[in-house]
């Protein structure tokens, strides 16, 4: 590293690390970025595949309630780097954004690649140096960073380093959580990484009949109730369980129930726009010679996967008892045995514990080392919260490094 000039290292070229590099470089710090993967921002690019949801337009106070567990530090970092500032930042990279009907904010072209390209171009032009295919392994006895590169292990001594190594989902894109034991060994408290915004396996699995007919199909316009809280939306049946936006929205509660009670349950309302009385009246309506299926389709529009699930989960007698059937249509218990593996999740919860860091995100156990992004102990639903908080913490860590370097 350059002697004399202010310099710093960032490990991890995801949105948190890139934001840290940008802020440091704007302060005139010489920044070197290391990443294990052959190219930067792989998960960011994947996030763009279904439409890059950069942030959310709801009022900031509401936005802040989405991040758990509550951290005063994370809150102040998001008050410094608000969703509006993130939108202005994207605009500054030539990527205007718009607010979708759900309040979520997307680039006008919905894509991540043009934004990432422009960002990396601007960083390189500002002098940020990238070293790809360099996996951080820990520190040597002198406090230098150990990095396994294409030419073998290199040691990098820097006065300040930001670790922005991500969580532990989609390991093939780089964030594999392998940093957990390294930091624990260094005396840093790390809450175990667990899946967030994840799918689940149903207890006992689906029958082969249900799985073969309905895996991959959506439950549209339904509502899920967990612990008395009801949400409307849609989700998908998988070969072994359920996944998709409505399930992700309640996944933290379900995951925690499984952790404490060994299993979890949600109640599914297959017809949230109809009252229980109306459903009972329609189910009880004399059906003459019509089959139960055509009766339910004709009177309630119930068919396909919704009808399939009733047959899957209800005993034959209950299917033919109007009161039980009507109750099930409005509140069908679905039992879950386990979360899907963390590698399949959208994000992870757990990570570097807040008390392990000072208010600039420097590790108390490792002076001169900061952490940022999804590797910190917070979680949030989908909706743009993950990227916003990752970038906000990247900025905060960089500001901490800057103040620290000036004091050296
Ligand atoms: C399918 C999918 C869709 C998503 N869509 C959205 C969305 O629309 N909106 C949203 O807000 N969020 C979304 N997310 C979540 C979002 O992408 C992440 O929360 C965000 O990328 C986290 O940023 P980060 O910089 O903390 O970590 P990451 O983006 O995971 O980056 C970490 C970097 O560190 C590197 N690294 C890890 N370990 C080492 C090591 N030992 N040595 C060197 N380098 C290492 C990795 O290679 C990686 O480049 C999505 C996630 C997924 C999986």
Coordinates of N, CA and C in Angstrom, one line a residue, residues 7-33 81 89 119 123 128 130 160-165 360-361 370-373 389-402 405:
X7 N -4.7 5.6 3.2 CA -5.1 4.5 2.4 C -6.0 3.5 3.2
X8 N -6.8 2.8 2.5 CA -7.7 1.8 3.2 C -8.0 0.7 2.2
X9 N -8.4 -0.4 2.8 CA -8.7 -1.6 2.1 C -10.2 -1.9 2.3
X10 N -10.9 -2.3 1.2 CA -12.3 -2.8 1.4 C -12.3 -4.2 0.9
X11 N -12.8 -5.1 1.7 CA -12.9 -6.5 1.3 C -14.4 -6.8 1.1
X12 N -14.7 -7.2 -0.2 CA -16.1 -7.4 -0.5 C -16.6 -6.3 -1.5
X13 N -16.9 -6.7 -2.7 CA -17.3 -5.7 -3.7 C -18.8 -5.9 -4.1
X14 N -19.6 -6.0 -3.0 CA -21.1 -6.0 -3.1 C -21.5 -4.5 -2.9
X15 N -22.8 -4.2 -2.9 CA -23.2 -2.8 -2.7 C -22.6 -2.1 -1.4
X16 N -22.5 -2.9 -0.3 CA -22.0 -2.2 0.9 C -20.5 -1.9 0.7
X17 N -19.7 -2.8 0.2 CA -18.3 -2.5 0.0 C -18.0 -1.4 -1.1
X18 N -18.8 -1.5 -2.1 CA -18.6 -0.5 -3.2 C -19.0 0.9 -2.7
X19 N -20.0 1.0 -1.8 CA -20.4 2.3 -1.3 C -19.3 2.8 -0.3
X20 N -18.8 1.9 0.4 CA -17.7 2.3 1.3 C -16.5 2.8 0.5
X21 N -16.2 2.1 -0.6 CA -15.1 2.5 -1.4 C -15.3 3.9 -2.0
X22 N -16.6 4.1 -2.4 CA -16.9 5.4 -3.0 C -16.8 6.6 -2.1
X23 N -17.3 6.4 -0.8 CA -17.2 7.5 0.1 C -15.7 7.7 0.5
X24 N -14.9 6.7 0.7 CA -13.5 6.9 1.1 C -12.8 7.6 0.0
X25 N -13.0 7.1 -1.3 CA -12.3 7.7 -2.4 C -12.7 9.2 -2.5
X26 N -14.0 9.5 -2.3 CA -14.4 10.9 -2.3 C -13.7 11.8 -1.3
X27 N -13.3 11.1 -0.2 CA -12.5 11.9 0.8 C -11.0 11.9 0.5
X28 N -10.7 11.4 -0.7 CA -9.2 11.4 -1.1 C -8.4 10.3 -0.6
X29 N -9.1 9.2 0.0 CA -8.3 8.1 0.5 C -8.0 7.1 -0.7
X30 N -6.8 6.6 -0.7 CA -6.5 5.6 -1.7 C -7.1 4.3 -1.3
X31 N -8.0 3.8 -2.2 CA -8.8 2.6 -1.8 C -8.4 1.4 -2.7
X32 N -8.2 0.2 -2.1 CA -8.0 -1.0 -2.8 C -9.2 -1.9 -2.4
X33 N -9.9 -2.5 -3.4 CA -11.0 -3.4 -3.1 C -10.6 -4.8 -3.5
X81 N -28.5 8.3 5.3 CA -28.6 7.9 3.8 C -30.0 7.4 3.6
X89 N -28.7 9.3 -5.7 CA -27.4 8.7 -6.0 C -27.5 8.0 -7.3
X119 N -21.4 2.5 -12.0 CA -20.8 2.7 -10.7 C -19.3 2.3 -10.7
X123 N -16.0 4.5 -10.1 CA -15.0 4.2 -9.0 C -13.6 4.0 -9.6
X128 N -10.1 4.0 -7.6 CA -10.2 2.8 -6.8 C -9.6 1.6 -7.5
X130 N -9.2 -2.4 -8.1 CA -9.9 -3.6 -7.8 C -9.0 -4.8 -7.9
X160 N -6.5 0.8 7.8 CA -7.9 0.6 8.0 C -8.5 -0.3 6.9
X161 N -9.4 -1.2 7.4 CA -10.0 -2.1 6.5 C -11.5 -2.2 6.7
X162 N -12.3 -2.2 5.7 CA -13.8 -2.4 5.8 C -14.1 -3.8 5.3
X163 N -14.7 -4.6 6.1 CA -15.1 -5.9 5.7 C -16.6 -5.8 5.3
X164 N -16.9 -6.1 4.0 CA -18.3 -6.1 3.6 C -18.6 -7.4 2.9
X165 N -18.6 -8.5 3.6 CA -18.6 -9.8 3.0 C -19.9 -10.5 2.8
X360 N -19.1 3.8 14.9 CA -18.8 4.0 13.5 C -18.7 2.6 12.8
X361 N -19.1 1.6 13.5 CA -19.1 0.2 13.0 C -17.7 -0.4 13.0
X370 N -13.6 -2.3 10.2 CA -15.0 -2.0 10.2 C -15.8 -3.1 9.5
X371 N -17.1 -3.2 9.8 CA -17.9 -4.1 9.1 C -19.1 -3.4 8.5
X372 N -19.7 -3.9 7.4 CA -20.8 -3.2 6.8 C -21.7 -4.2 6.0
X373 N -22.9 -3.8 5.7 CA -23.8 -4.6 4.8 C -24.5 -5.7 5.5
X389 N -30.2 -0.6 3.3 CA -29.5 -0.7 4.6 C -28.0 -1.1 4.3
X390 N -27.8 -2.0 3.3 CA -26.4 -2.4 3.0 C -25.6 -1.2 2.6
X391 N -26.2 -0.4 1.8 CA -25.4 0.8 1.3 C -25.3 1.8 2.4
X392 N -26.3 2.0 3.2 CA -26.2 3.0 4.3 C -25.1 2.6 5.3
X393 N -25.0 1.3 5.6 CA -23.9 0.9 6.5 C -22.6 1.0 5.9
X394 N -22.5 0.7 4.6 CA -21.2 0.9 3.9 C -20.7 2.4 4.0
X395 N -21.7 3.3 3.8 CA -21.3 4.7 3.9 C -20.9 5.0 5.3
X396 N -21.6 4.5 6.3 CA -21.3 4.9 7.7 C -19.9 4.3 8.1
X397 N -19.6 3.1 7.6 CA -18.3 2.5 8.0 C -17.2 3.4 7.3
X398 N -17.4 3.8 6.1 CA -16.4 4.6 5.4 C -16.2 6.0 6.1
X399 N -17.3 6.6 6.6 CA -17.1 7.8 7.3 C -16.3 7.6 8.6
X400 N -16.6 6.4 9.2 CA -15.8 6.1 10.4 C -14.3 5.9 10.1
X401 N -14.0 5.2 9.0 CA -12.6 5.1 8.6 C -12.0 6.4 8.4
X402 N -12.7 7.3 7.7 CA -12.2 8.6 7.4 C -11.8 9.4 8.6
X405 N -8.7 7.7 10.2 CA -7.5 8.0 9.5 C -6.9 9.4 9.7

